[in-house]
Coordinates of C-alpha atoms in Angstrom, one line a residue:
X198 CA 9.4 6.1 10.7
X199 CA 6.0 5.2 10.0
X200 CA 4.3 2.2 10.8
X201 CA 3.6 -0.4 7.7
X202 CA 0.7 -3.1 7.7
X203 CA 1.1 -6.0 5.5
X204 CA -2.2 -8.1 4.2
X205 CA -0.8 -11.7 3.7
X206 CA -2.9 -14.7 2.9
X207 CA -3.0 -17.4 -0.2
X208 CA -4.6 -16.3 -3.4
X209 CA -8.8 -15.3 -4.1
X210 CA -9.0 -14.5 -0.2
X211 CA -9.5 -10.7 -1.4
X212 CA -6.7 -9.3 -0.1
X213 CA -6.5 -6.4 -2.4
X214 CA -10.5 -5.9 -1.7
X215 CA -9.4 -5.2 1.9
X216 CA -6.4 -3.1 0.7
X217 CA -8.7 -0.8 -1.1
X218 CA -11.2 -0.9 1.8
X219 CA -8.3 0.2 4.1
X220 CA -6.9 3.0 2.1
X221 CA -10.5 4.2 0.5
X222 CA -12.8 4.3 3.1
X223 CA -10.3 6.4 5.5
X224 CA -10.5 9.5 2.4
X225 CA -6.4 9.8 3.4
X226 CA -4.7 8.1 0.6
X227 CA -1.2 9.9 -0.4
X228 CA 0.0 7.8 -2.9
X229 CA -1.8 4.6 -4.2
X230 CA 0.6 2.7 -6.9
X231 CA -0.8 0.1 -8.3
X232 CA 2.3 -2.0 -9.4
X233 CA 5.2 -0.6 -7.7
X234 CA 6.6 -3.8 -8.5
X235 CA 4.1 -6.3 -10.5
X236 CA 0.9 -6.4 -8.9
X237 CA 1.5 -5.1 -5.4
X238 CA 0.0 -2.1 -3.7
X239 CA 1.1 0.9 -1.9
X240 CA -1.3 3.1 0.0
X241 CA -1.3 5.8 2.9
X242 CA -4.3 6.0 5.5
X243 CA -5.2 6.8 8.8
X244 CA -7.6 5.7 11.9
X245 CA -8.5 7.9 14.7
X246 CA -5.2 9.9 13.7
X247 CA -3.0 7.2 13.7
X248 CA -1.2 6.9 9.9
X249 CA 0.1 3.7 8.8
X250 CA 1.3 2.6 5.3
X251 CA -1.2 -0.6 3.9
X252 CA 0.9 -3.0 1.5
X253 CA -1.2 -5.5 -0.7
X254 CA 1.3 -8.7 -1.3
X255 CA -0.9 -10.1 -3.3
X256 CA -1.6 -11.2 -6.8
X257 CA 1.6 -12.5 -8.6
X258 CA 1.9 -16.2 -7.7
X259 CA 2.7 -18.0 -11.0
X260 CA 3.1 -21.8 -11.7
X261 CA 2.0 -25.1 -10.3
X262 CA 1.2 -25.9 -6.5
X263 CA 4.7 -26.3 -5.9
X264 CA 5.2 -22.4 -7.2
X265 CA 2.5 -21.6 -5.5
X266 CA 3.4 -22.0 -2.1
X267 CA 7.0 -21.3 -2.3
X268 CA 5.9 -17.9 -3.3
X269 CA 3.3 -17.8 -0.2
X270 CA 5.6 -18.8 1.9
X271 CA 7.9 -16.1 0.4
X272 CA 5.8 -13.6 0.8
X273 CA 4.8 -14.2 4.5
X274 CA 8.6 -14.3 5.7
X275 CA 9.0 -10.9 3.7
X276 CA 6.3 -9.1 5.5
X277 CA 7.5 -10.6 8.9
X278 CA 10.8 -9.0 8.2
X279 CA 9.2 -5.8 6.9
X280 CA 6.0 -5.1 8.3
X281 CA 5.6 -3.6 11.8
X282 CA 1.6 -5.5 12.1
X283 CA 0.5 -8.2 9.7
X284 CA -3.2 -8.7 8.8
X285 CA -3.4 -12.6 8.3
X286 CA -6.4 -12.9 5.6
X287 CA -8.4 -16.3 5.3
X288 CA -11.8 -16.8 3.6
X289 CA -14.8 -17.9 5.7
X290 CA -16.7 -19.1 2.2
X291 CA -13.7 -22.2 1.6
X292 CA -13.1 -22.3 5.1
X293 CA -10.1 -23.2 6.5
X294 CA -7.3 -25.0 4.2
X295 CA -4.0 -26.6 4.7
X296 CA -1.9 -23.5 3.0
X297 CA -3.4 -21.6 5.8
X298 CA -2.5 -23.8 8.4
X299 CA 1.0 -23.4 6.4
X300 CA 1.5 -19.9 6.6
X301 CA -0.3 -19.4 10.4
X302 CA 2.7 -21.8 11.1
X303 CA 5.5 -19.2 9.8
X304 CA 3.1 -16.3 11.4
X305 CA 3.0 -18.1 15.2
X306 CA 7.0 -18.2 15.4
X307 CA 7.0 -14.4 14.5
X308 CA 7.6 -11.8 17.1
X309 CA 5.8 -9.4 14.8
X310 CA 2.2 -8.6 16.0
X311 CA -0.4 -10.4 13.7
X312 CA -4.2 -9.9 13.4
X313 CA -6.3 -13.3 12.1
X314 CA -9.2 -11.9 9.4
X315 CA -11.5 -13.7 8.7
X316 CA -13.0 -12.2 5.0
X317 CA -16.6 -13.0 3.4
X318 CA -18.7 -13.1 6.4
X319 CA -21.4 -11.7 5.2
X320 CA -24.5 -14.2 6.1
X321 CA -24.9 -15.0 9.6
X322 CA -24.5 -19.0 9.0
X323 CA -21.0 -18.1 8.2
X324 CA -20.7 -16.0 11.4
X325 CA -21.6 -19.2 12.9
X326 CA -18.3 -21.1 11.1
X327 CA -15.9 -18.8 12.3
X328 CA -14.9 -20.9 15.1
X329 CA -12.5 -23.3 13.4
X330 CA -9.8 -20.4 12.2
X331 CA -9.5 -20.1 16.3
X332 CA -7.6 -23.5 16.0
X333 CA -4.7 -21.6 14.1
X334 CA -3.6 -20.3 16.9
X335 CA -3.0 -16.4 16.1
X336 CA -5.4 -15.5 19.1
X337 CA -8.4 -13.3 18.3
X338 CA -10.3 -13.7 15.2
X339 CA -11.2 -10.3 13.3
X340 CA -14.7 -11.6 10.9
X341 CA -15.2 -8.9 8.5
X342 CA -16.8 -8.6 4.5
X343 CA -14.2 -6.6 2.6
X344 CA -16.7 -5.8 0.0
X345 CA -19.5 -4.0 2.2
X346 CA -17.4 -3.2 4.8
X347 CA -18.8 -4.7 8.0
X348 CA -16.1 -5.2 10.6
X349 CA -13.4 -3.3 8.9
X350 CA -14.2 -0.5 11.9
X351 CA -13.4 -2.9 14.6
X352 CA -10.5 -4.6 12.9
X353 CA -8.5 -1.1 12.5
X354 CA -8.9 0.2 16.2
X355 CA -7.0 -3.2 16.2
X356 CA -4.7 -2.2 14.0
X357 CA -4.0 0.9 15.1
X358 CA -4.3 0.1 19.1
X359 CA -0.1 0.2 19.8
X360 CA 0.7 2.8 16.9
X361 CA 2.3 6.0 18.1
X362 CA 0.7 9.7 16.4
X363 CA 2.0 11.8 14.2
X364 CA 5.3 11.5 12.6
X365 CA 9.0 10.4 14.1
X366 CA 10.5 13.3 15.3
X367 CA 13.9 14.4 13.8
X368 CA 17.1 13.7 15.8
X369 CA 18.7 17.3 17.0
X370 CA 16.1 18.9 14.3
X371 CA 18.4 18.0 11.9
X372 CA 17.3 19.1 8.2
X373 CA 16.5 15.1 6.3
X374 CA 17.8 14.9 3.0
X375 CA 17.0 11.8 0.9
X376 CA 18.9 10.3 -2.4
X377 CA 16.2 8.8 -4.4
X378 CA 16.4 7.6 -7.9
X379 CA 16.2 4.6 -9.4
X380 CA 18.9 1.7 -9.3
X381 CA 22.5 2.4 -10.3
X382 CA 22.1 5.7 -10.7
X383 CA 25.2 6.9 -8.4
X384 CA 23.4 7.3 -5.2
X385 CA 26.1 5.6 -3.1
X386 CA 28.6 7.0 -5.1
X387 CA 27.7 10.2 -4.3
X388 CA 27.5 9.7 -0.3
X389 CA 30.9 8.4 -0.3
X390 CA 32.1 10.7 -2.8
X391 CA 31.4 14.1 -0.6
X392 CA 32.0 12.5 2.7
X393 CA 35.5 11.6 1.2
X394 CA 34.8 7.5 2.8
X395 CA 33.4 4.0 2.0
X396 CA 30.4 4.5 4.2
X397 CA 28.1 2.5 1.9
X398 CA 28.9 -0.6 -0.3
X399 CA 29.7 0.3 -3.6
X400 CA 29.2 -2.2 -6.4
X401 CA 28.0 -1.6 -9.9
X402 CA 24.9 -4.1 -9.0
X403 CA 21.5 -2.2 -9.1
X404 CA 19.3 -2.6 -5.8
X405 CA 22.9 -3.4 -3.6
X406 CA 21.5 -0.9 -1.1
X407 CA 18.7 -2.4 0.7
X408 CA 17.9 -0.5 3.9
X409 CA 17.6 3.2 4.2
X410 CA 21.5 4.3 5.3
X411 CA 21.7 7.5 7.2
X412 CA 24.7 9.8 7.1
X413 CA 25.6 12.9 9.5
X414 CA 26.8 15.2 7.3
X415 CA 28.8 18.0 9.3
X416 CA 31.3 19.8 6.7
X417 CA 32.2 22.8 4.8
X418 CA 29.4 24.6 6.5
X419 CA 26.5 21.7 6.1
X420 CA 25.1 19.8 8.8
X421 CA 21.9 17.5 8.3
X422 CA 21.1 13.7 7.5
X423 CA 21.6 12.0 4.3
X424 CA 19.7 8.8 4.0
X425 CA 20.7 6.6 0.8
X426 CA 18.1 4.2 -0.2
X427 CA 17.2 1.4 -2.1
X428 CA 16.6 2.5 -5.5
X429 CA 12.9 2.3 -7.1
X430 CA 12.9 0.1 -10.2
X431 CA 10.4 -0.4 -13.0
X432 CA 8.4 -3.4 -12.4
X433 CA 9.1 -5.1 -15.2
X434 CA 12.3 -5.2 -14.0
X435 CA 12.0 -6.4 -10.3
X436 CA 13.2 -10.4 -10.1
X437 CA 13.2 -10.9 -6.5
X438 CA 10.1 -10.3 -3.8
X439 CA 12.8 -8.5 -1.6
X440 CA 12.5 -5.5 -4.2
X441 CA 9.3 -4.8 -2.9
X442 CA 10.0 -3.9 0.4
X443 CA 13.2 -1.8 -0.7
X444 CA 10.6 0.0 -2.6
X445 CA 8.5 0.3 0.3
X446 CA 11.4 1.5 2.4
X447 CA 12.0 3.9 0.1
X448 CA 8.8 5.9 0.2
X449 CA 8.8 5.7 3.8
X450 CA 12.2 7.4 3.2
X451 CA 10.7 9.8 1.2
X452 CA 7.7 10.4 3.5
X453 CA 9.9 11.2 6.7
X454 CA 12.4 13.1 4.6
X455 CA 12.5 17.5 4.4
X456 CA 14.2 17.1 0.8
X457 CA 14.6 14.3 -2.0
X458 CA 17.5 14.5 -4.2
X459 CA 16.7 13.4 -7.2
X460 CA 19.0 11.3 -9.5
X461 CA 19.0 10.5 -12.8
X462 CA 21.2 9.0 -15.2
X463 CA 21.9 11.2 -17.9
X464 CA 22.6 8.5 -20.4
X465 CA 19.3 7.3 -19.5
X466 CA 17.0 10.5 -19.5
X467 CA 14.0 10.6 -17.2
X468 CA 12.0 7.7 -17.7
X469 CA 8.7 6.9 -16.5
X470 CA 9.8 5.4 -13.1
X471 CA 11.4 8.8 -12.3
X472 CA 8.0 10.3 -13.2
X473 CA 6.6 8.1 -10.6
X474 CA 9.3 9.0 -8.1
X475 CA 9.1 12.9 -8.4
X476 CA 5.0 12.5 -8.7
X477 CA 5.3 10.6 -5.4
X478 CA 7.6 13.5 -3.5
X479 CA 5.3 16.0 -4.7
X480 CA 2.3 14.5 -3.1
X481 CA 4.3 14.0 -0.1
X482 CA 4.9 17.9 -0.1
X483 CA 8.8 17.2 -0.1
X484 CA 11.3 19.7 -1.2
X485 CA 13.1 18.2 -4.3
X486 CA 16.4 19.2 -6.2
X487 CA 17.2 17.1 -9.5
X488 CA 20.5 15.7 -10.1
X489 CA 21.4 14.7 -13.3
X490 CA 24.2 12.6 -12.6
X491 CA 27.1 10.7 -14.9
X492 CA 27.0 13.9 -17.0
X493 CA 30.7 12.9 -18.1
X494 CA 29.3 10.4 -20.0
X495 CA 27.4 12.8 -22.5
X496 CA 29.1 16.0 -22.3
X497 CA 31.5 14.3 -25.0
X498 CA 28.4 14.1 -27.6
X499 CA 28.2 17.8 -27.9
X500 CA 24.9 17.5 -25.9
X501 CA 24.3 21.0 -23.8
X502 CA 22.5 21.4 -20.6
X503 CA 20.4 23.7 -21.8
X504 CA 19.1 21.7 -24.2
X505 CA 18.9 18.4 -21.9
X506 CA 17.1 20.7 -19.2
X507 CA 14.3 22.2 -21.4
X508 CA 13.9 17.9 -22.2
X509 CA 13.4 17.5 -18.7
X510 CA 11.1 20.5 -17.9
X511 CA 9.2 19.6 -20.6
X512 CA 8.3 15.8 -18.9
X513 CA 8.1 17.3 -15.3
X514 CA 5.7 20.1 -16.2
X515 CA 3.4 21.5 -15.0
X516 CA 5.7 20.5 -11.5
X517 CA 8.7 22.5 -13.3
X518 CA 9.8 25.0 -11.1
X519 CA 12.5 22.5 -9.4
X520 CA 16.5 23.3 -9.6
X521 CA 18.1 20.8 -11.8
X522 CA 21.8 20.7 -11.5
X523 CA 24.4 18.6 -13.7
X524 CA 26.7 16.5 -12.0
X525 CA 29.4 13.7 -12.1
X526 CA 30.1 12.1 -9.1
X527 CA 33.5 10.2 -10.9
X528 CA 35.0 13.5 -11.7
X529 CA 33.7 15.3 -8.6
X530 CA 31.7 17.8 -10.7
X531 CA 29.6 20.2 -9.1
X532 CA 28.4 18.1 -5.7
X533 CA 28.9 20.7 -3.5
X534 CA 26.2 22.5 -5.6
X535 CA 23.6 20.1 -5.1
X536 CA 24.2 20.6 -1.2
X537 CA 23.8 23.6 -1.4
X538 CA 20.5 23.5 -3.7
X539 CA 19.3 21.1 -1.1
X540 CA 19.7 23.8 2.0
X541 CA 18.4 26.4 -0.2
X542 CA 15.2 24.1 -0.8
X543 CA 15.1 23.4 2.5
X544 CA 14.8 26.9 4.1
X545 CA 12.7 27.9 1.1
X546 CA 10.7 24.8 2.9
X547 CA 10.9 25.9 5.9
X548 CA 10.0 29.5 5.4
X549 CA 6.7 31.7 6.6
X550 CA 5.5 34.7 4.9
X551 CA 4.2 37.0 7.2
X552 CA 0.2 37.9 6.7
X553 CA 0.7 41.4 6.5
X554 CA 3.3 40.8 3.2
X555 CA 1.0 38.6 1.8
X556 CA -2.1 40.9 1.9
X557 CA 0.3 43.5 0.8
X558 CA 2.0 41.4 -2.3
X559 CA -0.8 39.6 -3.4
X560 CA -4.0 41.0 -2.2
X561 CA -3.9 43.8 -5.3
X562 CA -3.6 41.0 -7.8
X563 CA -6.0 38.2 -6.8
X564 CA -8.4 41.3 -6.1
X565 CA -7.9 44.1 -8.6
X566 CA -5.4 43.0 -11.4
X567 CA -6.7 39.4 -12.1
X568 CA -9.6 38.4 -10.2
X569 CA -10.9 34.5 -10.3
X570 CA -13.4 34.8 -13.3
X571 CA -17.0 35.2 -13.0
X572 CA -19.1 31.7 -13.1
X573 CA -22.6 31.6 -13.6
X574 CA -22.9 35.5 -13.7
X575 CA -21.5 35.6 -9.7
X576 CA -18.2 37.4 -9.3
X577 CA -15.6 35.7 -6.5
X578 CA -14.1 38.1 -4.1
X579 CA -11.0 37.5 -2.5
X580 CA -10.6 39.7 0.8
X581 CA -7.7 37.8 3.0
X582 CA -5.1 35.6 2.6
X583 CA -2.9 34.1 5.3
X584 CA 0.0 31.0 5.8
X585 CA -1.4 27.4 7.8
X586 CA 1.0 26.5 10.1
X587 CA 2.3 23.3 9.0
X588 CA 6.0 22.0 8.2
X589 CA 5.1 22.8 4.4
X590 CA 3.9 26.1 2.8
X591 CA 0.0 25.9 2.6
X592 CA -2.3 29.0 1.9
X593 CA -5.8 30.0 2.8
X594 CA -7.6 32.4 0.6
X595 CA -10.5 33.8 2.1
X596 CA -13.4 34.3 -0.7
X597 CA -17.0 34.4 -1.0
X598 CA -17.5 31.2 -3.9
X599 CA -14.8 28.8 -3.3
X600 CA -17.0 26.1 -4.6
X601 CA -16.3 28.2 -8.3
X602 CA -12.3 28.6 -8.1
X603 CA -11.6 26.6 -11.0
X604 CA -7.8 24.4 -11.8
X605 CA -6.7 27.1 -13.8
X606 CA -6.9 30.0 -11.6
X607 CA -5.0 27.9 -9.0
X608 CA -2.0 27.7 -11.0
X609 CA -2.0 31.2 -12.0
X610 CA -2.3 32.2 -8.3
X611 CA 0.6 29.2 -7.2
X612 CA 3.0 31.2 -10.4
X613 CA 2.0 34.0 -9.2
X614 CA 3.2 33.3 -5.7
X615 CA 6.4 31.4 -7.2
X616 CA 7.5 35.0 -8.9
X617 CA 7.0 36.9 -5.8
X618 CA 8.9 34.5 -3.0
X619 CA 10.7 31.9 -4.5
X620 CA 9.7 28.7 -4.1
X621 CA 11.7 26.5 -6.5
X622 CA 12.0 23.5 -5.7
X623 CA 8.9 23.3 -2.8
X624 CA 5.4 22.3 -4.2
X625 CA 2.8 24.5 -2.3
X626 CA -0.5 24.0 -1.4
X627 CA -3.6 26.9 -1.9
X628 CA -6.7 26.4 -0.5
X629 CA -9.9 28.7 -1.2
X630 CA -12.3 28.6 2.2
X631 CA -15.5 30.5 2.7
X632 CA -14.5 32.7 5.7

């Protein structure tokens, strides 16, 4: 999977200054959360092609001095055990202090690569007072000002130096499918439910599955991955720092996944958090089916899916062309269904038009039947249209204005596309170039 970076440090040492540095300055960010779970940060960049995942653990220590560093300390042992690099932050203005000579202590007798920053050096006197961070003994020291930006260049061909490129390849080109949805929600259930075994631990705690679990799945004609993770929870919610990184392992999941399965609770609804978790597999261009799980438990209230879809479609719109299936896992109710949405999603995924049925299909209407409206008394042409070749469906229209194809035309030309080829359940991306 990707590689994830974790910026550790006390409090006011602008950790989350850096984050944003990191993630802004690149122009790559996927996904920036603020609050997956309180007050930390998610966010997706890149550095001479390298991606990594940037995690911001700061900002939530509550309480006295004793608090204070328990939480630190916390904190620091969780991004050992998580991260693949950690980015030690200390502040050149206070200068060195004894909770940093704390946490370098943890950070030493980690295997985990680390990277000593030194933030706020931004006059050269303090350039000058660098030199006592050296006695932590973490090696090099990184001097950089998170606000203007001096030294972040340096510090990611750092960062970056022993990441791989590009993405993990897939074991046998298996198809990935991921269960997402947020705790409790009959994830595990499921698994062991169509693979007729107690492959994962099944308790009716929320958050009992804390690593990503893979599955081969080779029956009754299906044969990819399944990867059960730890469910995403609302943050008001979360009570222990280990949350966090389940969180973090699930989008990472999600990220290195073909198609998310998404499940809800039907006594629940879709909540906001399943917002957030559908928003985030959109972005991440990922094939998603919804299952609305422990339908069992409502179909006794004279509740019909019909209705209880049309709710859902209404939340998820404009993003609404996704199959939505109703399911319980207890009474074995149409799982078989949901693998076989999956597949369908997949190859739908998976799929190229060729150029010649595009131009055929869709040339007449984006040219003749409904052009892109005039702007500013200039009329767009569109003269060519043609699939990138990418693991995602992404079009080019060739045109003359780009720069004036407004929102709305984009998402009569995506419907437009989901009529003619069928695309439920695969978010596509159009772009308008000047050929």
């Amino acid at each position: 999977m990707g590689n994830i970076v974790a910026i550790v440090g006390r409090p006011n040492v602008g950790k989350s200054t850096l984050f944003n540095r990191l993630i802004e300055e690149r122009k790559a960010i996927v996904d920036k959360t603020s609050g997956v779970t309180r007050d930390r940060q998610y966010g997706h960049s890149d550095w001479n092609g390298k991606h990594f995942s940037v995690i911001d653990t700061g900002g939530y220590v509550m309480g006295g001095d004793d608090a204070f560093e328990q939480e630190i300390r916390k904190q620091v042992q969780l991004a050992i055990d998580e991260a693949d690099l950690i980015l030690f932050l200390v502040d050149a203005k206070e200068g060195l202090t004894p909770m940093d000579e704390d946490v370098a202590q943890m950070l030493r007798r980690c295997t985990k690569k680390v990277l000593l920053v030194v933030n706020k050096v931004d006059t050269p006197q303090r350039m000058n007072e660098i030199g006592e961070f050296y006695s932590l003994g973490l090696g090099e020291v990184y001097p950089i000002a998170g606000i203007s930006g001096s030294g972040t260049g340096e510090l990611l061909d750092a960062v970056v130096a022993d990441f791989d490129e590009g993405e993990e390849h897939v074991d046998d080109n298996l198809p990935r499918i991921t269960l997402v949805g947020r705790p409790n929600v009959g994830k595990s259930s499921f698994i062991n439910t169509i693979t007729n075994q107690e492959r994962n631990i099944v308790t009716p705690i929320a958050g009992t599955t804390r690593d990503s679990i893979y599955t081969h799945y080779n029956m009754f004609g299906f044969d990819f991955n399944f990867v059960d993770t730890a469910g995403l929870r609302k943050k008001q919610k979360v009570s222990e720092d280990l949350e966090f990184y389940s969180v973090l392992r699930s989008i990472r999941a999600i990220e290195n996944s073909d198609v998310c399965i998404m499940m809800l609770d039907a006594s629940q609804g879709i909540e906001q958090q399943d917002l957030n978790i559908l928003s985030l597999i959109q972005r991440n261009h990922k094939g998603v089916v919804i299952a609305v799980n422990k339908w069992d438990l409502i179909e006794k209230d004279n509740h019909t899916h019909a209705d209880f879809e049309a709710l859902i479609r209404e939340r998820i719109a404009p993003g609404d062309d996704v199959p939505i299936i109703f399911t319980s896992v207890i009474n074995k109710q149409r799982i078989f269904k949901v693998l076989e949405c999956a597949k369908q999603v997949y190859e739908r995924r998976s799929r190229k038009i060729p150029t010649s049925e595009l131009n055929e299909k869709l040339l007449p209407i984006v040219k003749e039947q409904n052009p892109p409206p005039a702007v500013k008394g200039k009329f767009i042409k569109i003269k060519y249209i043609t699939q990138l070749p990418s693991p995602y469906p992404q079009f080019v229209f060739f045109c003359n204005l780009p720069q004036y194809i407004r929102d709305p035309y984009r998402r009569f030309v995506e419907n437009r596309m989901r009529e003619l080829w069928d695309f439920c359940g695969v978010p596509i991306t159009i772009y308008f170039r000047n050929k």
